[in-house]
mmCIF file of C-alpha atoms in Angstrom:
data_model
loop_
_atom_site.group_PDB
_atom_site.id
_atom_site.type_symbol
_atom_site.label_atom_id
_atom_site.label_comp_id
_atom_site.label_asym_id
_atom_site.label_seq_id
_atom_site.Cartn_x
_atom_site.Cartn_y
_atom_site.Cartn_z
ATOM 1 C CA MET A 2 -18.931 -26.764 -29.827
ATOM 2 C CA GLY A 3 -19.743 -27.088 -26.118
ATOM 3 C CA LEU A 4 -18.459 -23.646 -25.179
ATOM 4 C CA ILE A 5 -20.769 -21.981 -27.695
ATOM 5 C CA GLU A 6 -23.722 -23.602 -25.965
ATOM 6 C CA ASN A 7 -23.069 -21.667 -22.749
ATOM 7 C CA PRO A 8 -25.752 -18.974 -22.273
ATOM 8 C CA LYS A 9 -24.625 -15.351 -22.015
ATOM 9 C CA THR A 10 -26.680 -12.417 -20.779
ATOM 10 C CA TYR A 11 -25.631 -8.761 -20.737
ATOM 11 C CA THR A 12 -27.631 -6.375 -18.562
ATOM 12 C CA GLY A 13 -26.978 -3.135 -16.715
ATOM 13 C CA ARG A 14 -23.390 -1.954 -16.828
ATOM 14 C CA ASP A 15 -22.177 -4.950 -18.872
ATOM 15 C CA LEU A 16 -24.816 -4.243 -21.520
ATOM 16 C CA GLU A 17 -23.407 -0.747 -21.947
ATOM 17 C CA THR A 18 -19.659 -1.285 -21.666
ATOM 18 C CA ILE A 19 -19.305 -4.633 -23.428
ATOM 19 C CA PHE A 20 -21.980 -4.573 -26.101
ATOM 20 C CA PHE A 21 -23.462 -1.196 -27.084
ATOM 21 C CA ARG A 22 -20.945 1.507 -26.204
ATOM 22 C CA PRO A 23 -18.236 0.193 -28.601
ATOM 23 C CA MET A 24 -20.760 0.598 -31.453
ATOM 24 C CA PHE A 25 -21.822 4.153 -30.705
ATOM 25 C CA LYS A 26 -18.756 5.908 -29.351
ATOM 26 C CA GLY A 27 -15.399 6.846 -30.869
ATOM 27 C CA ASP A 28 -14.474 5.859 -34.419
ATOM 28 C CA ASN A 29 -17.490 3.594 -34.890
ATOM 29 C CA ALA A 30 -19.893 6.441 -34.134
ATOM 30 C CA GLU A 31 -17.993 8.870 -36.361
ATOM 31 C CA ALA A 32 -18.180 6.385 -39.229
ATOM 32 C CA LEU A 33 -21.978 6.742 -39.206
ATOM 33 C CA GLY A 34 -21.489 10.321 -40.368
ATOM 34 C CA ILE A 35 -24.233 11.729 -38.147
ATOM 35 C CA ARG A 36 -24.647 12.849 -34.537
ATOM 36 C CA MET A 37 -24.909 9.916 -32.136
ATOM 37 C CA LEU A 38 -26.504 10.090 -28.668
ATOM 38 C CA TYR A 39 -26.188 7.102 -26.346
ATOM 39 C CA ASN A 40 -28.037 6.636 -23.053
ATOM 40 C CA MET A 41 -29.304 10.181 -22.765
ATOM 41 C CA PRO A 42 -32.143 10.457 -20.197
ATOM 42 C CA VAL A 43 -35.595 9.452 -21.448
ATOM 43 C CA PRO A 44 -37.481 11.356 -22.763
ATOM 44 C CA THR A 45 -34.443 12.465 -24.771
ATOM 45 C CA THR A 46 -34.646 16.232 -25.103
ATOM 46 C CA ILE A 47 -32.005 18.323 -26.850
ATOM 47 C CA GLN A 48 -31.506 21.984 -26.138
ATOM 48 C CA LEU A 49 -30.404 24.008 -29.159
ATOM 49 C CA TRP A 50 -28.710 27.252 -28.166
ATOM 50 C CA SER A 51 -27.719 30.091 -30.433
ATOM 51 C CA PRO A 52 -26.124 33.348 -29.213
ATOM 52 C CA GLN A 53 -27.802 36.707 -29.633
ATOM 53 C CA SER A 54 -26.404 38.434 -32.711
ATOM 54 C CA ASN A 55 -26.700 41.949 -31.284
ATOM 55 C CA ILE A 56 -25.582 42.395 -27.676
ATOM 56 C CA LEU A 57 -23.316 45.425 -28.101
ATOM 57 C CA GLN A 58 -24.711 48.623 -26.587
ATOM 58 C CA GLU A 59 -23.700 52.128 -25.730
ATOM 59 C CA TYR A 60 -21.810 52.314 -22.469
ATOM 60 C CA SER A 61 -24.042 53.566 -19.637
ATOM 61 C CA SER A 62 -24.784 52.789 -16.015
ATOM 62 C CA GLY A 63 -27.343 50.175 -15.065
ATOM 63 C CA TRP A 64 -28.210 46.733 -16.484
ATOM 64 C CA SER A 65 -29.890 46.098 -19.804
ATOM 65 C CA GLY A 66 -28.499 42.697 -20.736
ATOM 66 C CA GLY A 67 -31.737 40.791 -21.217
ATOM 67 C CA GLU A 68 -31.479 37.251 -22.600
ATOM 68 C CA SER A 69 -28.017 36.219 -23.733
ATOM 69 C CA ALA A 70 -29.056 33.358 -26.018
ATOM 70 C CA ASN A 71 -31.935 31.919 -28.010
ATOM 71 C CA ARG A 72 -33.080 28.445 -27.071
ATOM 72 C CA LYS A 73 -34.888 25.843 -29.141
ATOM 73 C CA GLN A 74 -35.947 22.538 -27.638
ATOM 74 C CA LYS A 75 -36.431 19.294 -29.568
ATOM 75 C CA SER A 76 -37.467 15.887 -28.236
ATOM 76 C CA ILE A 77 -36.475 12.580 -29.818
ATOM 77 C CA GLU A 78 -39.158 9.917 -29.745
ATOM 78 C CA LEU A 79 -37.613 6.596 -28.725
ATOM 79 C CA HIS A 80 -39.146 3.286 -29.774
ATOM 80 C CA LYS A 81 -38.860 -0.012 -27.922
ATOM 81 C CA ILE A 82 -37.496 -2.620 -30.295
ATOM 82 C CA LYS A 83 -35.778 -5.970 -30.237
ATOM 83 C CA ALA A 84 -33.380 -7.813 -32.519
ATOM 84 C CA GLU A 85 -33.505 -11.595 -32.796
ATOM 85 C CA VAL A 86 -31.338 -13.964 -34.815
ATOM 86 C CA GLY A 87 -31.350 -17.748 -34.957
ATOM 87 C CA PHE A 88 -28.737 -20.071 -36.500
ATOM 88 C CA SER A 89 -28.502 -23.808 -36.825
ATOM 89 C CA ALA A 90 -25.838 -25.046 -34.448
ATOM 90 C CA SER A 91 -23.447 -26.100 -37.220
ATOM 91 C CA ASP A 92 -23.751 -22.825 -39.170
ATOM 92 C CA TYR A 93 -23.363 -20.807 -35.995
ATOM 93 C CA PHE A 94 -20.174 -22.617 -35.003
ATOM 94 C CA GLN A 95 -18.680 -22.150 -38.481
ATOM 95 C CA GLN A 96 -19.332 -18.375 -38.451
ATOM 96 C CA VAL A 97 -17.941 -17.894 -34.962
ATOM 97 C CA TYR A 98 -14.926 -20.090 -35.689
ATOM 98 C CA GLU A 99 -14.206 -18.107 -38.881
ATOM 99 C CA LEU A 100 -14.092 -14.873 -36.877
ATOM 100 C CA ILE A 101 -11.633 -16.429 -34.465
ATOM 101 C CA THR A 102 -9.290 -17.941 -37.060
ATOM 102 C CA GLY A 103 -9.247 -14.642 -38.957
ATOM 103 C CA ARG A 104 -7.432 -12.953 -36.098
ATOM 104 C CA ALA A 105 -3.638 -13.101 -36.028
ATOM 105 C CA ASP A 106 -3.342 -12.944 -32.228
ATOM 106 C CA VAL A 107 -5.354 -16.097 -31.486
ATOM 107 C CA ASN A 108 -3.770 -19.348 -30.331
ATOM 108 C CA LEU A 109 -5.846 -21.961 -32.111
ATOM 109 C CA ASP A 110 -4.565 -24.652 -29.741
ATOM 110 C CA ASP A 111 -6.091 -22.843 -26.770
ATOM 111 C CA LEU A 112 -9.491 -21.398 -27.596
ATOM 112 C CA THR A 113 -10.836 -20.283 -24.245
ATOM 113 C CA GLY A 114 -14.423 -19.374 -23.486
ATOM 114 C CA SER A 115 -13.428 -15.718 -23.609
ATOM 115 C CA GLU A 116 -12.284 -15.994 -27.230
ATOM 116 C CA LEU A 117 -15.550 -17.619 -28.268
ATOM 117 C CA GLU A 118 -17.591 -15.076 -26.321
ATOM 118 C CA GLN A 119 -15.831 -12.160 -28.025
ATOM 119 C CA ALA A 120 -16.462 -13.685 -31.451
ATOM 120 C CA GLU A 121 -20.152 -14.320 -30.677
ATOM 121 C CA THR A 122 -20.579 -10.796 -29.357
ATOM 122 C CA GLU A 123 -18.851 -9.215 -32.356
ATOM 123 C CA MET A 124 -20.996 -11.142 -34.833
ATOM 124 C CA PHE A 125 -24.268 -10.065 -33.215
ATOM 125 C CA ARG A 126 -23.058 -6.514 -32.621
ATOM 126 C CA ALA A 127 -22.166 -6.115 -36.310
ATOM 127 C CA ALA A 128 -25.634 -7.317 -37.343
ATOM 128 C CA ILE A 129 -27.346 -4.794 -35.025
ATOM 129 C CA ALA A 130 -25.083 -1.937 -36.157
ATOM 130 C CA GLU A 131 -25.858 -2.572 -39.833
ATOM 131 C CA SER A 132 -29.598 -2.844 -39.176
ATOM 132 C CA LEU A 133 -29.567 0.452 -37.283
ATOM 133 C CA ARG A 134 -27.545 2.119 -40.046
ATOM 134 C CA VAL A 135 -30.092 1.059 -42.669
ATOM 135 C CA MET A 136 -33.082 1.896 -40.479
ATOM 136 C CA MET A 137 -31.796 5.388 -39.628
ATOM 137 C CA TRP A 138 -31.868 6.228 -43.362
ATOM 138 C CA VAL A 139 -34.777 4.298 -44.920
ATOM 139 C CA GLY A 140 -36.886 3.545 -41.849
ATOM 140 C CA ASP A 141 -40.515 4.358 -42.666
ATOM 141 C CA THR A 142 -43.520 3.507 -40.502
ATOM 142 C CA GLU A 143 -45.588 3.353 -43.687
ATOM 143 C CA GLY A 144 -43.206 0.935 -45.388
ATOM 144 C CA SER A 145 -43.414 -2.824 -45.777
ATOM 145 C CA ARG A 146 -40.225 -3.920 -44.003
ATOM 146 C CA TYR A 147 -38.061 -1.266 -42.350
ATOM 147 C CA ASN A 148 -41.022 0.197 -40.510
ATOM 148 C CA LYS A 149 -40.144 0.219 -36.821
ATOM 149 C CA PHE A 150 -39.511 3.980 -36.804
ATOM 150 C CA ASP A 151 -39.048 6.834 -39.269
ATOM 151 C CA GLY A 152 -35.503 7.375 -40.516
ATOM 152 C CA PHE A 153 -33.962 10.606 -41.731
ATOM 153 C CA LEU A 154 -35.159 10.323 -45.330
ATOM 154 C CA SER A 155 -38.710 9.558 -44.295
ATOM 155 C CA LEU A 156 -38.739 12.451 -41.812
ATOM 156 C CA ALA A 157 -37.336 14.805 -44.462
ATOM 157 C CA HIS A 158 -39.901 13.782 -47.104
ATOM 158 C CA LYS A 159 -42.856 13.993 -44.735
ATOM 159 C CA ARG A 160 -41.807 17.408 -43.463
ATOM 160 C CA SER A 161 -41.138 18.678 -46.968
ATOM 161 C CA GLU A 162 -44.775 17.847 -47.776
ATOM 162 C CA GLN A 163 -45.710 20.007 -44.796
ATOM 163 C CA GLY A 164 -43.598 22.838 -46.204
ATOM 164 C CA VAL A 165 -41.122 22.698 -43.311
ATOM 165 C CA VAL A 166 -38.072 21.365 -45.167
ATOM 166 C CA PRO A 167 -36.894 23.330 -48.265
ATOM 167 C CA THR A 168 -36.928 21.201 -51.417
ATOM 168 C CA THR A 169 -35.444 21.203 -54.902
ATOM 169 C CA ASP A 170 -37.421 19.457 -57.633
ATOM 170 C CA VAL A 171 -35.538 17.340 -60.174
ATOM 171 C CA THR A 172 -37.624 16.603 -63.254
ATOM 172 C CA ALA A 173 -34.982 15.412 -65.735
ATOM 173 C CA ALA A 174 -33.168 12.085 -65.527
ATOM 174 C CA LEU A 175 -30.001 12.461 -63.497
ATOM 175 C CA THR A 176 -26.785 12.153 -65.534
ATOM 176 C CA SER A 177 -23.165 13.213 -65.293
ATOM 177 C CA ASP A 178 -24.112 16.297 -67.318
ATOM 178 C CA ASN A 179 -26.630 17.715 -64.854
ATOM 179 C CA VAL A 180 -25.500 16.343 -61.471
ATOM 180 C CA VAL A 181 -23.579 19.550 -60.693
ATOM 181 C CA GLU A 182 -26.701 21.523 -61.537
ATOM 182 C CA LEU A 183 -28.468 19.521 -58.833
ATOM 183 C CA PHE A 184 -25.876 20.489 -56.216
ATOM 184 C CA ASN A 185 -26.041 24.134 -57.288
ATOM 185 C CA LYS A 186 -29.837 24.242 -57.071
ATOM 186 C CA MET A 187 -29.784 22.706 -53.607
ATOM 187 C CA TRP A 188 -27.201 25.234 -52.449
ATOM 188 C CA ALA A 189 -29.301 28.071 -53.849
ATOM 189 C CA ALA A 190 -32.312 26.774 -51.908
ATOM 190 C CA ALA A 191 -30.357 26.532 -48.642
ATOM 191 C CA SER A 192 -31.196 28.946 -45.849
ATOM 192 C CA PRO A 193 -28.681 31.628 -44.843
ATOM 193 C CA GLN A 194 -28.265 29.789 -41.532
ATOM 194 C CA LEU A 195 -27.215 26.607 -43.317
ATOM 195 C CA LYS A 196 -24.838 28.420 -45.664
ATOM 196 C CA ALA A 197 -23.215 30.169 -42.679
ATOM 197 C CA LEU A 198 -22.180 26.774 -41.290
ATOM 198 C CA LYS A 199 -20.025 25.919 -44.307
ATOM 199 C CA ALA A 200 -16.882 27.341 -42.685
ATOM 200 C CA GLU A 201 -17.210 24.815 -39.834
ATOM 201 C CA GLY A 202 -16.619 21.942 -42.266
ATOM 202 C CA GLN A 203 -19.642 19.854 -41.246
ATOM 203 C CA LEU A 204 -21.876 20.388 -44.275
ATOM 204 C CA VAL A 205 -22.445 17.313 -46.397
ATOM 205 C CA TYR A 206 -24.465 16.065 -49.356
ATOM 206 C CA PHE A 207 -25.874 12.668 -48.346
ATOM 207 C CA VAL A 208 -26.635 10.913 -51.633
ATOM 208 C CA SER A 209 -27.709 7.564 -53.025
ATOM 209 C CA SER A 210 -25.198 5.561 -55.039
ATOM 210 C CA ASP A 211 -26.510 6.661 -58.447
ATOM 211 C CA VAL A 212 -25.987 10.343 -57.600
ATOM 212 C CA TYR A 213 -22.500 9.549 -56.321
ATOM 213 C CA GLU A 214 -21.637 7.635 -59.495
ATOM 214 C CA CYS A 215 -22.930 10.434 -61.734
ATOM 215 C CA TYR A 216 -20.640 12.888 -60.004
ATOM 216 C CA GLU A 217 -17.699 10.481 -60.376
ATOM 217 C CA GLN A 218 -18.400 10.249 -64.086
ATOM 218 C CA TYR A 219 -18.573 14.044 -64.269
ATOM 219 C CA LEU A 220 -15.101 14.282 -62.704
ATOM 220 C CA ASP A 221 -13.751 11.604 -65.037
ATOM 221 C CA LYS A 222 -14.403 13.872 -68.021
ATOM 222 C CA PHE A 223 -11.665 16.309 -67.044
ATOM 223 C CA GLY A 224 -8.446 15.763 -68.958
ATOM 224 C CA SER A 225 -5.976 16.719 -66.214
ATOM 225 C CA ASP A 226 -3.286 14.457 -64.759
ATOM 226 C CA GLY A 227 -5.102 14.468 -61.442
ATOM 227 C CA ALA A 228 -8.323 13.297 -63.054
ATOM 228 C CA TYR A 229 -6.423 10.490 -64.832
ATOM 229 C CA THR A 230 -4.875 9.365 -61.539
ATOM 230 C CA ASP A 231 -8.272 9.368 -59.870
ATOM 231 C CA LEU A 232 -9.745 7.421 -62.783
ATOM 232 C CA VAL A 233 -7.104 4.702 -62.412
ATOM 233 C CA SER A 234 -6.766 4.578 -58.625
ATOM 234 C CA GLY A 235 -10.199 5.737 -57.525
ATOM 235 C CA ARG A 236 -11.079 8.461 -55.062
ATOM 236 C CA ARG A 237 -11.202 8.114 -51.301
ATOM 237 C CA GLU A 238 -13.894 10.762 -50.988
ATOM 238 C CA LEU A 239 -15.671 13.321 -53.130
ATOM 239 C CA SER A 240 -16.405 16.983 -52.462
ATOM 240 C CA TYR A 241 -18.099 19.805 -54.312
ATOM 241 C CA HIS A 242 -17.087 23.348 -53.459
ATOM 242 C CA GLY A 243 -15.642 22.118 -50.184
ATOM 243 C CA ILE A 244 -18.760 20.175 -49.154
ATOM 244 C CA LYS A 245 -18.290 16.424 -48.816
ATOM 245 C CA ILE A 246 -20.447 14.070 -50.851
ATOM 246 C CA VAL A 247 -21.235 10.896 -48.905
ATOM 247 C CA ASP A 248 -22.791 7.762 -50.359
ATOM 248 C CA MET A 249 -25.388 6.550 -47.845
ATOM 249 C CA GLY A 250 -24.924 2.982 -49.105
ATOM 250 C CA ILE A 251 -28.645 2.233 -49.153
ATOM 251 C CA SER A 252 -29.430 1.712 -52.852
ATOM 252 C CA GLN A 253 -30.309 -1.952 -52.333
ATOM 253 C CA TYR A 254 -32.905 -0.949 -49.715
ATOM 254 C CA LEU A 255 -34.522 1.978 -51.551
ATOM 255 C CA PRO A 256 -37.043 -0.205 -53.477
ATOM 256 C CA LEU A 257 -38.603 -0.900 -50.056
ATOM 257 C CA PHE A 258 -38.793 2.821 -49.241
ATOM 258 C CA SER A 259 -42.214 4.445 -49.639
ATOM 259 C CA ASP A 260 -40.838 7.251 -51.840
ATOM 260 C CA SER A 261 -41.114 6.085 -55.439
ATOM 261 C CA SER A 262 -37.702 7.391 -56.497
ATOM 262 C CA THR A 263 -34.520 5.360 -56.093
ATOM 263 C CA SER A 264 -32.428 8.557 -56.144
ATOM 264 C CA GLN A 265 -31.963 10.515 -52.931
ATOM 265 C CA CYS A 266 -29.986 13.641 -52.072
ATOM 266 C CA LEU A 267 -29.928 15.606 -48.833
ATOM 267 C CA LEU A 268 -27.881 18.696 -48.002
ATOM 268 C CA THR A 269 -27.438 19.381 -44.297
ATOM 269 C CA ASP A 270 -25.015 19.760 -41.415
ATOM 270 C CA ARG A 271 -24.104 16.263 -40.230
ATOM 271 C CA ARG A 272 -24.710 17.368 -36.615
ATOM 272 C CA ASN A 273 -28.309 18.099 -37.571
ATOM 273 C CA LEU A 274 -29.147 14.389 -37.916
ATOM 274 C CA VAL A 275 -29.359 12.590 -34.583
ATOM 275 C CA LEU A 276 -29.640 8.880 -33.829
ATOM 276 C CA ALA A 277 -30.386 8.136 -30.163
ATOM 277 C CA VAL A 278 -30.002 4.712 -28.532
ATOM 278 C CA ASN A 279 -30.891 3.934 -24.929
ATOM 279 C CA THR A 280 -30.233 0.774 -22.932
ATOM 280 C CA ALA A 281 -30.382 2.302 -19.438
ATOM 281 C CA ASP A 282 -33.891 3.702 -18.913
ATOM 282 C CA TYR A 283 -35.981 0.856 -20.279
ATOM 283 C CA PRO A 284 -36.744 -2.070 -17.904
ATOM 284 C CA GLY A 285 -35.894 -5.317 -19.592
ATOM 285 C CA SER A 286 -33.085 -3.998 -21.812
ATOM 286 C CA GLU A 287 -30.672 -6.832 -22.369
ATOM 287 C CA VAL A 288 -28.614 -8.851 -24.795
ATOM 288 C CA ARG A 289 -28.995 -12.605 -24.467
ATOM 289 C CA MET A 290 -27.283 -15.435 -26.370
ATOM 290 C CA TRP A 291 -28.202 -19.061 -25.742
ATOM 291 C CA TYR A 292 -28.493 -22.511 -27.255
ATOM 292 C CA ASN A 293 -31.916 -24.140 -27.764
ATOM 293 C CA PRO A 294 -31.400 -27.932 -27.636
ATOM 294 C CA ASP A 295 -34.960 -28.709 -28.788
ATOM 295 C CA GLN A 296 -34.457 -26.871 -32.092
ATOM 296 C CA MET A 297 -30.658 -27.397 -32.150
ATOM 297 C CA GLU A 298 -30.364 -23.676 -32.742
ATOM 298 C CA ASN A 299 -28.179 -20.887 -31.379
ATOM 299 C CA ARG A 300 -30.246 -17.797 -30.664
ATOM 300 C CA GLN A 301 -29.432 -14.161 -29.984
ATOM 301 C CA ARG A 302 -31.730 -11.399 -28.736
ATOM 302 C CA ALA A 303 -31.243 -7.698 -27.950
ATOM 303 C CA ILE A 304 -33.848 -5.378 -26.406
ATOM 304 C CA PHE A 305 -33.311 -1.603 -26.347
ATOM 305 C CA MET A 306 -34.763 1.774 -27.393
ATOM 306 C CA VAL A 307 -33.874 3.806 -30.487
ATOM 307 C CA GLY A 308 -35.082 6.834 -32.414
ATOM 308 C CA CYS A 309 -34.100 9.406 -35.074
ATOM 309 C CA GLU A 310 -34.713 13.128 -35.335
ATOM 310 C CA ILE A 311 -33.858 16.092 -37.522
ATOM 311 C CA MET A 312 -32.898 18.805 -35.073
ATOM 312 C CA ASP A 313 -33.552 21.873 -37.233
ATOM 313 C CA GLU A 314 -35.452 21.621 -40.534
ATOM 314 C CA GLU A 315 -34.114 25.019 -41.643
ATOM 315 C CA LEU A 316 -30.632 23.485 -41.779
ATOM 316 C CA MET A 317 -31.565 21.095 -44.562
ATOM 317 C CA VAL A 318 -32.442 20.920 -48.266
ATOM 318 C CA LEU A 319 -34.078 17.856 -49.828
ATOM 319 C CA ALA A 320 -34.011 16.966 -53.518
ATOM 320 C CA THR A 321 -37.227 15.397 -54.808
ATOM 321 C CA PHE A 322 -36.898 13.314 -57.961
ATOM 322 C CA ALA A 323 -39.783 12.911 -60.397
#
């Protein structure tokens, strides 16, 4: 266990390349299903550009071009947070050792410090990634637990109360018989700008597990061979009229969310939801792992900045459940 007691600190370039960047770039970032920004300058400001829809003119001499694009600017508020985890020395060694033995390319007769360091890093990185995934959906500054910053659902609900985000009210209990009606009502409430983005293939219904299951049950009712195959083998992903339906995987956390309903449904362009993480512009950003001999405890700490934002409220429809 001696090698696990060696302290490890990631700062600066190592903090980015070894610890955070693998979580928020490439396949890992795409798996989140939203737009991910990493180490953008603070304050993080996004410029939204849209081309002019009418620039054609009669041919004549002179210049009358004017502005070539419309610009909308949105800032993402970043919050300074930290993540801390403590394990008893024996439990910590067992978890790290399990990660190592689960890999086929490891020589168990020669476990170097590098192997142990990779396993420690992966364990802590996975815990941070899952916490951020949950917080970006159900984070609510008015909540009891996940209250470090507002997530997408909290932002959508608060702005719907302000009349900024279009909403669809659901008064009846959601079942397999009326789940399609829900999707149709949300599509009818969508702005023309949102509907125009359908051809780009980035529109998505983000739903809670109960909505997802109701739609599965709706599909199971069809008596075709394809429906039977799906019933037996399951479905990799669901779509409705070409729009993907994605289970946010947050049902176990919704009882802690300030909204009273445990059902959630959001129609938007996945590029419209932005999670920003910064480890470069905040003094003191680091990841540290060390052993505390007084408490006989392995400890891990990460300090960084994070925030969520909905880029354009017109490109969204929220379902509110009674």
